[in-house]
Amino acid sequence: MWKSLVAAVAFLAVGGSAFAASATNKDAETRTLVVTEGGGKTELALAAGETAEFCPSGCFVTMPNGDLEALTGSETIEISGGVARIK
């Protein structure tokens, strides 16, 4: 029973993050994305060289330059020179 429970939890944890958007900060300074998901806003501060996964089921993201983008949850964002690009 425990093996089945542990396997199910591991599957959900891996499966949930497989469809999340990710952001990588290639700049030398911290950059912030504002993520709007389910009516709530969260600031996602990325230190230099940091990568984070977020937005598993769609969201809106305000980029460092103020642009607003809609994400489905499978995109990769790269921040370089203060500009974010969706790949």
Coordinates of C-alpha atoms in Angstrom, one line a residue:
M1 CA 0.0 0.0 0.0
W2 CA 2.7 2.5 0.9
K3 CA 4.6 1.8 -2.3
S4 CA 1.5 2.6 -4.3
L5 CA 0.9 5.8 -2.4
V6 CA 4.5 6.9 -2.8
A7 CA 4.5 6.1 -6.5
A8 CA 1.2 8.0 -7.0
V9 CA 2.6 11.1 -5.2
A10 CA 5.8 11.0 -7.2
F11 CA 3.9 10.6 -10.4
L12 CA 1.8 13.7 -9.6
A13 CA 4.8 15.7 -8.6
V14 CA 6.7 14.9 -11.7
G15 CA 3.7 15.1 -14.0
G16 CA 2.6 18.5 -12.7
S17 CA 5.9 20.2 -13.2
A18 CA 6.4 18.7 -16.7
F19 CA 3.8 21.2 -18.0
A20 CA 4.9 24.3 -16.1
A21 CA 6.4 27.3 -17.8
S22 CA 10.0 28.1 -16.9
A23 CA 12.0 31.3 -16.7
T24 CA 15.8 31.7 -16.8
N25 CA 17.5 35.0 -15.9
K26 CA 20.7 35.3 -17.9
D27 CA 21.4 38.8 -16.6
A28 CA 23.9 39.7 -13.9
E29 CA 21.2 41.3 -11.7
T30 CA 17.9 40.1 -10.2
R31 CA 14.9 40.4 -12.6
T32 CA 11.2 40.2 -11.5
L33 CA 8.2 38.8 -13.3
V34 CA 4.7 39.5 -12.0
V35 CA 2.6 36.3 -12.4
T36 CA -1.2 36.6 -12.4
E37 CA -2.9 33.3 -11.8
G38 CA -6.4 32.5 -10.6
G39 CA -7.0 36.2 -9.8
G40 CA -4.0 36.6 -7.6
K41 CA -0.7 38.3 -8.4
T42 CA 2.7 37.1 -7.3
E43 CA 6.2 38.5 -7.8
L44 CA 8.7 36.0 -9.0
A45 CA 12.2 37.4 -8.4
L46 CA 14.9 35.6 -10.3
A47 CA 18.5 36.1 -9.2
A48 CA 21.3 36.1 -11.7
G49 CA 21.5 32.8 -13.5
E50 CA 18.5 31.4 -11.7
T51 CA 15.8 29.3 -13.3
A52 CA 12.3 28.7 -11.9
E53 CA 9.2 26.8 -12.9
F54 CA 5.8 28.4 -12.5
C55 CA 2.3 28.6 -14.1
P56 CA 1.4 24.9 -14.4
S57 CA -2.1 25.6 -15.8
G58 CA -1.9 29.0 -17.6
C59 CA -1.4 32.5 -16.3
F60 CA -0.5 36.1 -17.3
V61 CA 3.0 37.3 -16.9
T62 CA 4.2 40.9 -16.7
M63 CA 7.7 41.0 -18.1
P64 CA 10.6 43.2 -16.7
N65 CA 9.9 45.8 -19.4
G66 CA 6.2 45.9 -18.6
D67 CA 4.9 43.8 -21.5
L68 CA 2.0 41.5 -20.5
E69 CA 1.9 38.0 -22.0
A70 CA -0.5 35.1 -21.7
L71 CA 1.1 31.7 -21.0
T72 CA -0.5 28.2 -21.3
G73 CA 2.1 26.6 -19.0
S74 CA 4.5 25.1 -21.5
E75 CA 6.6 28.1 -22.5
T76 CA 10.2 28.9 -21.7
I77 CA 11.1 32.5 -20.9
E78 CA 14.7 33.8 -21.2
I79 CA 15.6 37.1 -19.7
S80 CA 18.7 38.8 -21.2
G81 CA 19.6 42.5 -21.2
G82 CA 16.5 43.3 -19.2
V83 CA 14.3 41.9 -22.0
A84 CA 12.3 38.7 -21.7
R85 CA 11.7 36.5 -24.7
I86 CA 9.3 33.5 -24.9
K87 CA 10.8 30.5 -26.6

